[in-house]
Short mmCIF file of C-alpha atoms and ligand atoms in Angstrom, two decimals:
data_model
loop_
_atom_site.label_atom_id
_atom_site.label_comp_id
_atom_site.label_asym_id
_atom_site.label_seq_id
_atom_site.Cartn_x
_atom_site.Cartn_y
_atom_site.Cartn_z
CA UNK A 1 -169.08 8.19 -70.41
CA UNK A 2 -169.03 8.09 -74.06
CA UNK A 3 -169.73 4.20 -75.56
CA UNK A 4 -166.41 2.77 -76.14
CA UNK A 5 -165.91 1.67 -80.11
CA UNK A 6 -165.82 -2.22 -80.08
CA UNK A 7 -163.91 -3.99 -83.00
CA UNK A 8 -165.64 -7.49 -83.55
CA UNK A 9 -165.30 -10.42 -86.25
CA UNK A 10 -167.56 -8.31 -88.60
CA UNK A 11 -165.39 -5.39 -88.52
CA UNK A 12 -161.92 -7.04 -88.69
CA UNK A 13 -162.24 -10.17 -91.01
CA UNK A 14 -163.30 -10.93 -94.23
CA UNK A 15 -166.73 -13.32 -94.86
CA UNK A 16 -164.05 -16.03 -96.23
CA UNK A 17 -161.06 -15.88 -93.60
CA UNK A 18 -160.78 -19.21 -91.55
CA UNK A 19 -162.21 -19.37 -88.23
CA UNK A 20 -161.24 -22.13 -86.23
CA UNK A 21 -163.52 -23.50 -83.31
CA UNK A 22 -162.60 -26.26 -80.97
CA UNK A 23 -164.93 -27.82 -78.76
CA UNK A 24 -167.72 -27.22 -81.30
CA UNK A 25 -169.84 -30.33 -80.11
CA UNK A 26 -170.28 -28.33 -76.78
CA UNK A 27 -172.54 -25.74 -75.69
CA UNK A 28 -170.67 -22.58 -75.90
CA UNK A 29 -168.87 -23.20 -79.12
CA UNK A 30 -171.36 -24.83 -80.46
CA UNK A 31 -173.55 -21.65 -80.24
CA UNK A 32 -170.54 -19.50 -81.42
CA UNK A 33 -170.45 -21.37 -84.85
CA UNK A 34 -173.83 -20.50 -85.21
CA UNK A 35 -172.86 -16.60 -84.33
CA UNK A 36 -170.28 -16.35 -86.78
CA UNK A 37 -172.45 -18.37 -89.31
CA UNK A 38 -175.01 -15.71 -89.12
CA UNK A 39 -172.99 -13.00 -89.72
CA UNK A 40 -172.33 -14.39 -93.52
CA UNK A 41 -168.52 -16.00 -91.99
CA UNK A 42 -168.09 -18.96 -95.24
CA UNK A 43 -165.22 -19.94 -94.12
CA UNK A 44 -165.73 -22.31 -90.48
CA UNK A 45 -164.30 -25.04 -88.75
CA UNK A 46 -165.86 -26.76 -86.24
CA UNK A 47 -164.10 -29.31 -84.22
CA UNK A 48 -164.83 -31.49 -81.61
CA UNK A 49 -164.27 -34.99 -80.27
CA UNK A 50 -167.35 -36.10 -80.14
CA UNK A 51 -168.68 -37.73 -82.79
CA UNK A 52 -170.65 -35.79 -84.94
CA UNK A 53 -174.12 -36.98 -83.95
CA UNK A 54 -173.79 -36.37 -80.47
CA UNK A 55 -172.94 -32.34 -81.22
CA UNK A 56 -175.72 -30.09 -79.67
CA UNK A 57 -175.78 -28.08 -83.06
CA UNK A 58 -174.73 -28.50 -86.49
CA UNK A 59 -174.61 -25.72 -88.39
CA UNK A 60 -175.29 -26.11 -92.42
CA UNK A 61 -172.46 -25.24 -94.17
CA UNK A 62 -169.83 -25.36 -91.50
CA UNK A 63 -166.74 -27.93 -91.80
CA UNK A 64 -167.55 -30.06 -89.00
CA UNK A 65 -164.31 -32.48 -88.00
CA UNK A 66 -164.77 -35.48 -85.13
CA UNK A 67 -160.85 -34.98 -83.61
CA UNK A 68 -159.23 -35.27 -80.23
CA UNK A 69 -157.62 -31.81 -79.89
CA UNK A 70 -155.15 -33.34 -77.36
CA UNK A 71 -153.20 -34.74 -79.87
CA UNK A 72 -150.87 -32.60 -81.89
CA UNK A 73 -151.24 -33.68 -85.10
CA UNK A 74 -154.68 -33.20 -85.18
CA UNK A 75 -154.36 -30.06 -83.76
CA UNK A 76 -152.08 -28.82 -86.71
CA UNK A 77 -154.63 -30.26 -89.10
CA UNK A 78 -157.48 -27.80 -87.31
CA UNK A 79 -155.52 -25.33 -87.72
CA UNK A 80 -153.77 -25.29 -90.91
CA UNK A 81 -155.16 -21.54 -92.58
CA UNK A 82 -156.34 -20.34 -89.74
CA UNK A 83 -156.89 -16.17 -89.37
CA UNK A 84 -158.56 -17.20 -86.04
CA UNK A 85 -158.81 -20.05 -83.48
CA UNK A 86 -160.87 -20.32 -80.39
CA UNK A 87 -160.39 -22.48 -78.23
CA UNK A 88 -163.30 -23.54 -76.08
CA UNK A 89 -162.26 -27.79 -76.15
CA UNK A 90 -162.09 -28.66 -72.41
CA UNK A 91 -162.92 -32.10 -70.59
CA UNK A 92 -165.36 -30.51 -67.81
CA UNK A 93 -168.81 -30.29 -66.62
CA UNK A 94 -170.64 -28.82 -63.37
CA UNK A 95 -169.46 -29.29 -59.79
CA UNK A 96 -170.53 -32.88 -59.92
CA UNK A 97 -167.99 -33.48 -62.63
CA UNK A 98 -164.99 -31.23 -62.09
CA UNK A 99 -165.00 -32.49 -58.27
CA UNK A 100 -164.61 -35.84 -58.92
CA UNK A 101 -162.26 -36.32 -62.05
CA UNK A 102 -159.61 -33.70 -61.57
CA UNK A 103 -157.07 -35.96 -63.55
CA UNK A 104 -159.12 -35.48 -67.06
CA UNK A 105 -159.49 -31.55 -65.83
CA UNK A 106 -156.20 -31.29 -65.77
CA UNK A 107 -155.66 -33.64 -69.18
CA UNK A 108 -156.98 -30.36 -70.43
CA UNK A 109 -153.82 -28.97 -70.63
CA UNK A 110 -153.12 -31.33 -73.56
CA UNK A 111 -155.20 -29.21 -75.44
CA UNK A 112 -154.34 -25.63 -75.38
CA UNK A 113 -150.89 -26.52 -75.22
CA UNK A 114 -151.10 -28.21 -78.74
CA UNK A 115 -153.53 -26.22 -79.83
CA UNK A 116 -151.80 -22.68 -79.43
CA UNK A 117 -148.95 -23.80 -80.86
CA UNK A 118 -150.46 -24.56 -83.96
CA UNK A 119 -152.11 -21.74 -84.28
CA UNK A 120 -148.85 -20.30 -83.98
CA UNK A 121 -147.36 -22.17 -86.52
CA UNK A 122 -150.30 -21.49 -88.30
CA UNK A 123 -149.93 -17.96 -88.29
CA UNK A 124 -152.76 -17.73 -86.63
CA UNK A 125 -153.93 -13.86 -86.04
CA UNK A 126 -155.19 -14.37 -83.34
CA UNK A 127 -156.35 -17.00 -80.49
CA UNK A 128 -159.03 -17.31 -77.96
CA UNK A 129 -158.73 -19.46 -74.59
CA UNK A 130 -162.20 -20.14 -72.52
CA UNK A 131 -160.67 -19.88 -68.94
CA UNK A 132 -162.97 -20.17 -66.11
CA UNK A 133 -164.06 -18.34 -62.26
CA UNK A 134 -162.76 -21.81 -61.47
CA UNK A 135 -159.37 -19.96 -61.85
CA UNK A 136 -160.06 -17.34 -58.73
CA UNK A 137 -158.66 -18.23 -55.46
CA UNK A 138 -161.28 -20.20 -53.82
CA UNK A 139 -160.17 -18.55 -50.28
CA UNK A 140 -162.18 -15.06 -51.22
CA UNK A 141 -165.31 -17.50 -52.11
CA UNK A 142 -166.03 -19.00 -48.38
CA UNK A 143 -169.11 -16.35 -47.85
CA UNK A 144 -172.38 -16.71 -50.05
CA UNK A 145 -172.27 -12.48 -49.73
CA UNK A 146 -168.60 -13.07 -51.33
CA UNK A 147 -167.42 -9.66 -52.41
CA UNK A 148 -167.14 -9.72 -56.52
CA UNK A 149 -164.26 -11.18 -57.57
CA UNK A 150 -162.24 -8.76 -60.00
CA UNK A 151 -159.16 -9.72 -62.33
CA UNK A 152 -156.27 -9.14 -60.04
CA UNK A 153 -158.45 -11.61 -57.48
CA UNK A 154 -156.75 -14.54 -58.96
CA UNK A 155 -152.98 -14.08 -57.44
CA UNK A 156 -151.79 -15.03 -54.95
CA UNK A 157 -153.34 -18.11 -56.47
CA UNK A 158 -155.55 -20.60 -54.80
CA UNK A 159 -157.55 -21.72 -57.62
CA UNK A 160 -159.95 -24.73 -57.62
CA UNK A 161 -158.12 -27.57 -57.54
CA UNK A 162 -157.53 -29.70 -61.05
CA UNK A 163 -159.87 -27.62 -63.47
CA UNK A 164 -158.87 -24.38 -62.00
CA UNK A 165 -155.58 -24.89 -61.95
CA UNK A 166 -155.83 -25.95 -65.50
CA UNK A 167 -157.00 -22.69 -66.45
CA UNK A 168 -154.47 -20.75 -64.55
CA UNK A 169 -151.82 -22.67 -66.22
CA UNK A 170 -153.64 -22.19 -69.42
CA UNK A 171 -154.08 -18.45 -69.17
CA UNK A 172 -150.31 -18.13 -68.51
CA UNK A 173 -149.29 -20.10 -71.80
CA UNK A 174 -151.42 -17.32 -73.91
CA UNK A 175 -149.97 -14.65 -71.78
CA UNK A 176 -146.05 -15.84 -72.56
CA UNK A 177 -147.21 -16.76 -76.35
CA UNK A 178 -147.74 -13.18 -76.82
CA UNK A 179 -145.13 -11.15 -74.86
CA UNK A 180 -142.52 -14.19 -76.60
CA UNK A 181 -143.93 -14.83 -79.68
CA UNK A 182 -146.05 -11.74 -80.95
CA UNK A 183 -149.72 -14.11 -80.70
CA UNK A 184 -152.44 -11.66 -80.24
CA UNK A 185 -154.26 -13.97 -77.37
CA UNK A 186 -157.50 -13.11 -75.79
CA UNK A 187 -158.53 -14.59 -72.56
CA UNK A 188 -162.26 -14.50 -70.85
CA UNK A 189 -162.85 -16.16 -67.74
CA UNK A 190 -166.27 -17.18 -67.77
CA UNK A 191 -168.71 -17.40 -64.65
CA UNK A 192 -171.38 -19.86 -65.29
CA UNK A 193 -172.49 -20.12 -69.10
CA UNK A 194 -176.41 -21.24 -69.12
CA UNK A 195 -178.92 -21.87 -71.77
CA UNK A 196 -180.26 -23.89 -74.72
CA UNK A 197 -178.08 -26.28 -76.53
CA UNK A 198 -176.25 -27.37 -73.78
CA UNK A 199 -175.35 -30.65 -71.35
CA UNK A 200 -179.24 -30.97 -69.27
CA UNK A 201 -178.53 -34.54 -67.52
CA UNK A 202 -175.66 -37.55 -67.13
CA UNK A 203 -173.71 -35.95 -64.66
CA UNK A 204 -171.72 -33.03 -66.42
CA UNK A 205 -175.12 -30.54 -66.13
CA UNK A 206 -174.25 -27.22 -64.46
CA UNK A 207 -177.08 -25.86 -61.59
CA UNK A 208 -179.66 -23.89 -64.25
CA UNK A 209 -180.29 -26.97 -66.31
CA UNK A 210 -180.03 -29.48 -63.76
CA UNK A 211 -182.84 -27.52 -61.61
CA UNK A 212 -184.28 -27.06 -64.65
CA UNK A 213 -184.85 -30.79 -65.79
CA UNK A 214 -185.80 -31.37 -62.19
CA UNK A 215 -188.78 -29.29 -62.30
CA UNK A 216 -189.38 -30.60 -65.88
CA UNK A 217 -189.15 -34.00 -64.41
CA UNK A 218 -191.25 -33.59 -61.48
CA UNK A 219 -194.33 -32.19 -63.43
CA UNK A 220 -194.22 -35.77 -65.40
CA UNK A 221 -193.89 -38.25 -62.61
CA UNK A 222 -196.07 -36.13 -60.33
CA UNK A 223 -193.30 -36.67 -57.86
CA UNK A 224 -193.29 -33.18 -56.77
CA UNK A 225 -189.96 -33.58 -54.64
CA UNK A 226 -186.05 -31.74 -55.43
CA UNK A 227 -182.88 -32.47 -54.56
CA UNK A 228 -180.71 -29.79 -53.40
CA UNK A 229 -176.83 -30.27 -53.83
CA UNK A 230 -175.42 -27.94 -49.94
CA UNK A 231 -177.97 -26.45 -48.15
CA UNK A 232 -178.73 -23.98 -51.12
CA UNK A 233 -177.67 -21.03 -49.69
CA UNK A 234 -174.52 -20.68 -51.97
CA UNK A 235 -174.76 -18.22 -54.50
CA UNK A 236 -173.51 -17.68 -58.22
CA UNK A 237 -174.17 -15.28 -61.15
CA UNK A 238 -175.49 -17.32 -64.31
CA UNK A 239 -174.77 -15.62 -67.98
CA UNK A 240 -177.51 -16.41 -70.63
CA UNK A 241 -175.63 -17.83 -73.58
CA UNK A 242 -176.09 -15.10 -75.66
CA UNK A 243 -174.88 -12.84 -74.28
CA UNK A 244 -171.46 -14.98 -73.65
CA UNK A 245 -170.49 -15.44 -77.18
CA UNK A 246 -170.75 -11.05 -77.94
CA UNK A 247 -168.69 -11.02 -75.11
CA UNK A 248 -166.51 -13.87 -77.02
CA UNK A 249 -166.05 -11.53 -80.03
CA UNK A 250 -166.13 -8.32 -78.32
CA UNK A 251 -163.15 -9.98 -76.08
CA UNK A 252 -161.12 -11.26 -79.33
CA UNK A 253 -160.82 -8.27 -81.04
CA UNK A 254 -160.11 -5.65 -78.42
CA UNK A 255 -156.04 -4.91 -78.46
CA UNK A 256 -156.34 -3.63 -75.41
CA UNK A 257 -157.29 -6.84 -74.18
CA UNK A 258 -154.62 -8.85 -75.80
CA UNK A 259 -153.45 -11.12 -72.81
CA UNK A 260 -155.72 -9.78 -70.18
CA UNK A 261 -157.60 -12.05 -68.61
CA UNK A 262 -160.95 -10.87 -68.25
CA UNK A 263 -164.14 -11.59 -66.35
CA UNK A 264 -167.23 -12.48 -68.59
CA UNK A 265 -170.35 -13.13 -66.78
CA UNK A 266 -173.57 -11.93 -64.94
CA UNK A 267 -173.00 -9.76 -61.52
CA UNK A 268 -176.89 -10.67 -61.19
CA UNK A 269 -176.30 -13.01 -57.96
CA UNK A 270 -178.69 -15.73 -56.63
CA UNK A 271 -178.49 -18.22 -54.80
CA UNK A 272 -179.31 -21.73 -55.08
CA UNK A 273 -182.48 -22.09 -53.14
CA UNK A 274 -183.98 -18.54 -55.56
CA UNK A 275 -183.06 -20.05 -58.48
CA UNK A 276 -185.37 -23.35 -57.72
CA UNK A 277 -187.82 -20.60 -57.01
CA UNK A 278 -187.12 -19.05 -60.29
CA UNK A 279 -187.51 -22.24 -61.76
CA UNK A 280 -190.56 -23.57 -59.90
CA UNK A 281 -192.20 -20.30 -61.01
CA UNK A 282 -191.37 -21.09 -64.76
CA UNK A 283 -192.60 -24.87 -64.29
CA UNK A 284 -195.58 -23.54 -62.53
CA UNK A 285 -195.43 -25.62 -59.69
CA UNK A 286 -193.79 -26.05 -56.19
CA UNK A 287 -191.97 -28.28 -54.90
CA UNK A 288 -190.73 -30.17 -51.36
CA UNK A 289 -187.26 -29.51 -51.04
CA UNK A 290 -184.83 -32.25 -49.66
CA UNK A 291 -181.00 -31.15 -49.58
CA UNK A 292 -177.88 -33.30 -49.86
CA UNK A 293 -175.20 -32.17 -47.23
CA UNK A 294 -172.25 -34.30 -49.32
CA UNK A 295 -172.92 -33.76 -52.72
CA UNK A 296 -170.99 -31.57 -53.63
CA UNK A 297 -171.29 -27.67 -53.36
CA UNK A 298 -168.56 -25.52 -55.05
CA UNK A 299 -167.46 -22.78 -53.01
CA UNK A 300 -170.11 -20.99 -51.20
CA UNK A 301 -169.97 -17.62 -53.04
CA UNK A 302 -168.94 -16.44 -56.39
CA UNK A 303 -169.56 -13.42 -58.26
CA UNK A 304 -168.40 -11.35 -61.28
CA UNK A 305 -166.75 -7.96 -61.20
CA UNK A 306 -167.60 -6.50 -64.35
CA UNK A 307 -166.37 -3.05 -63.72
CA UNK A 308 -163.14 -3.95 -66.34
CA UNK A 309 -165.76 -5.26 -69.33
CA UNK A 310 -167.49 -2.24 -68.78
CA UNK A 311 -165.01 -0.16 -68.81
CA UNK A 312 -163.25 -1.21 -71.68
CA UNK A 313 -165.68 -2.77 -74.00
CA UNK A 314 -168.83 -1.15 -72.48
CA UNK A 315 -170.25 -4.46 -72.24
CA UNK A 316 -172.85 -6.34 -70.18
CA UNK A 317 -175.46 -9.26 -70.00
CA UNK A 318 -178.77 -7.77 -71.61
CA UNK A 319 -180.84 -11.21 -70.74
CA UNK A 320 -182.46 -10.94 -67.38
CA UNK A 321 -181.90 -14.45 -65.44
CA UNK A 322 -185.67 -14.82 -65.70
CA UNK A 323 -185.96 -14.65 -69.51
CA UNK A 324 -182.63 -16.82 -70.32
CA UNK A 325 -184.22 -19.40 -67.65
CA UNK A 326 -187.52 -19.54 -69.71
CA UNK A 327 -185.86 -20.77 -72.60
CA UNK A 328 -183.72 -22.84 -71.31
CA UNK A 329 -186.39 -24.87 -69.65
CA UNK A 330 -188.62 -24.54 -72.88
CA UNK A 331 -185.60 -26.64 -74.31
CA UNK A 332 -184.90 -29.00 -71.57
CA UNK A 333 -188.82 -29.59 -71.42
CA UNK A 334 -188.61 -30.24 -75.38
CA UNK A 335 -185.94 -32.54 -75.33
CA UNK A 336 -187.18 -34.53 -72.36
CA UNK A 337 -190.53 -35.27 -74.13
CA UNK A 338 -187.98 -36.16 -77.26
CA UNK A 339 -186.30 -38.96 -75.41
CA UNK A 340 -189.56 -39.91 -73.31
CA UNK A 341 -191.05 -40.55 -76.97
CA UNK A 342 -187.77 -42.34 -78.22
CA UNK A 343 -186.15 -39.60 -80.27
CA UNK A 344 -182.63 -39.35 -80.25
CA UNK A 345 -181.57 -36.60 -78.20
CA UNK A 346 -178.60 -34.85 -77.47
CA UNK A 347 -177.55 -34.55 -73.33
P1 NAD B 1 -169.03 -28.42 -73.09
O1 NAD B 1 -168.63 -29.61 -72.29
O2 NAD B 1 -170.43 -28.32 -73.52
O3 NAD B 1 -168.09 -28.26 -74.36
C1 NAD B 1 -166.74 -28.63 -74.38
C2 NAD B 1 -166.53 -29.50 -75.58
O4 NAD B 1 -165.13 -29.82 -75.67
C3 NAD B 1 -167.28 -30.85 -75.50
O5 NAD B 1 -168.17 -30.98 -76.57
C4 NAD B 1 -166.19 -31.88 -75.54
O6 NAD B 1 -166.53 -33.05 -76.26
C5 NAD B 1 -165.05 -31.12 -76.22
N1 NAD B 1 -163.76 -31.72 -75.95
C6 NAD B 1 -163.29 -32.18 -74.77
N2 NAD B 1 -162.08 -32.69 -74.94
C7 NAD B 1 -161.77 -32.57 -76.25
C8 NAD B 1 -160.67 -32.92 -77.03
N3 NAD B 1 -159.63 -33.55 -76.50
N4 NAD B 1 -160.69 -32.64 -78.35
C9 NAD B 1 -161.76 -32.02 -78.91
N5 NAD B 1 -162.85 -31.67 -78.21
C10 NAD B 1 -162.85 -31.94 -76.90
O7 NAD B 1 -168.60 -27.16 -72.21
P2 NAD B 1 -168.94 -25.61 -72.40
O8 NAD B 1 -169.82 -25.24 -71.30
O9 NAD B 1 -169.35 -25.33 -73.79
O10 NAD B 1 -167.51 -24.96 -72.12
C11 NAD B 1 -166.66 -24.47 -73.14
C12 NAD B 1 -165.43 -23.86 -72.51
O11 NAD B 1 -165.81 -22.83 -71.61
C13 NAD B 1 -164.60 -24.85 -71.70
O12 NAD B 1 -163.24 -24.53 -71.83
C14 NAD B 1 -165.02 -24.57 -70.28
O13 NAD B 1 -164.04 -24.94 -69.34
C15 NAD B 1 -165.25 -23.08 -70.33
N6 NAD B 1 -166.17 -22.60 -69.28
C16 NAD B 1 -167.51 -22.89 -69.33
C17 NAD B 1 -168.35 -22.42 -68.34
C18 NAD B 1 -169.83 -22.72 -68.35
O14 NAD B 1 -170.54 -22.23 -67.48
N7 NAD B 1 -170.36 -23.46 -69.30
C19 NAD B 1 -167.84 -21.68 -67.27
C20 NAD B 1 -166.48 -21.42 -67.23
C21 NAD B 1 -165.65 -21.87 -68.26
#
């Protein structure tokens, strides 16, 4: 099959067109500003409501705003000359987090509500919204050999509760903005976004850096013990950021797409107990395994279908889970010694 022909930022904007970026602080936005400021983009806003200390990256040259997106003044003021806005501002964090505070999950909403409609208002050209796997119904995930979970998997829906349902409700505002309203939306629904420059401990870690700092951990205390969240067996696919914010662009600029949600992540599964392998081998050590029965789990299976993205975009993860793990602990590693030595560090 011939290589499909992807429009991407470079092809459809001009180096000084405004590009709007919320949750910029974060991990995956934060590593999109640096995308787009690669590419020669003058012309980028990077918001988040952290303040600006605390962001994973700063990029030189970027307008870098501290500002609650849930409010919808501020969110007029981000996007006031917009061409394009992507939304990736979210209250969230791994299982540990989006199990136990569903309310600020769902607070969420605040923020793509407000902030599509000023990008509307705007005149926005067009608008990105990070949804989530979260958004799948959780009753096709009980089996760690889950069948992939493709785009239609998500009605009749069952999502996750409070972040999931977020999302759901999310997706459907972008859908109805452009079959109303004429926005060109894009939607990706990510499966588990891992890599450098992103939360590695205080509770809103996902499973790759968690595991990771726990290796990194146990090689400095000589406490050569792990703690499992389930019984390890469940499985996941894990996306090396790079490769997610391509996808981002690819994604935004496809008209085919406009509205669709689509999957965006690894079909690479593992489960929990082969990625501490994975890690252990990358730590060079091994470790005694204890596992924690209540913590909690997620579902027990959950991979990508990425027949559509391939299809369509002719897209798919080029970073082997073994390489994007490397660096990732490289980083964690780094900025472990960092705090150990009294640096300020970002978690
Ligand atoms: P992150 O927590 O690192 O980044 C989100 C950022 O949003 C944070 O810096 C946070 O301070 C900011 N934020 C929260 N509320 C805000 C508000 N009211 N105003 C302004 N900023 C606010 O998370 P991430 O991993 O970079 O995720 C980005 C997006 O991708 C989120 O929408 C998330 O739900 C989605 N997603 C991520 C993954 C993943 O594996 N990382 C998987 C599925 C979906």
């Amino acid at each position: 099959m011939a290589k499909p022909k992807n429009e991407t930022a470079a092809t459809q904007l001009r180096k000084d067109d405004l590009i709007v970026i919320g949750g910029a602080g974060g991990f995956i936005a934060g590593s999109l500003v640096r995308y787009f400021a690669e590419q020669g983009f003058k012309r980028i806003r990077a918001i988040d409501k952290k303040p600006l200390p605390e962001w994973y990256q700063r990029v030189p040259g970027v307008e870098s705003l501290c500002m609650d997106l849930s409010e919808w003044e501020n969110c007029v003021r981000a996007c006031e000359g917009a061409v394009e806005v992507y939304n990736l501002a979210a209250d969230m964090g791994g299982m540990g987090f989006i199990e136990r505070f569903r309310v600020e999950c769902l607070r969420s909403i605040l923020i793509n509500t407000h902030m599509i409609e000023a990008a509307y208002r705007a005149g926005a050209q067009r608008y990105f919204y990070a949804s989530s796997a979260c958004a799948y119904n959780t009753d096709l995930q009980k089996d760690p050999q889950c069948r992939a979970l493709k785009e239609s998997d998500a009605y009749p829906a069952m999502a996750e509760r409070g972040y999931g349902w977020e999302k759901l409700v999310s997706e459907m505002f972008c859908q109805e903005y452009w079959a109303e309203r004429g926005l060109r939306t894009a939607i990706a629904r990510f499966h588990n976004v891992y890599g450098p420059n992103g939360t590695w401990d205080g509770g809103r870690e996902k499973a790759p850096a968690a595991i990771c700092r726990k290796v990194v951990e146990a090689r400095d205390t000589g406490r050569h013990e792990i703690e499992i969240w389930g019984d390890g067996t469940q499985t996941r696919s894990f996306m090396y950021i790079d490769d997610c914010v391509k996808g981002i662009d690819m994604i935004m600029h496809c008209d085919k797409l406009i509205a669709t949600p689509i999957n965006l992540g690894s079909s690479e599964l593992i489960s929990i107990n082969d990625l501490v392998s994975l890690a252990e081998k990358i730590g060079g050590l091994k470790l005694k395994r204890s596992y924690d029965l209540d913590a909690p789990r997620g579902v027990a299976g959950r991979n990508s279908d990425n027949t559509m993205i391939q299809e369509i975009l002719g897209w798919q993860p080029n970073t082997p889970l073994k390489v994007g793990l490397k660096k990732t602990h490289t980083w964690i590693a780094q900025q472990y010694k960092d705090r150990k030595s009294g640096k300020r560090t970002v978690s």
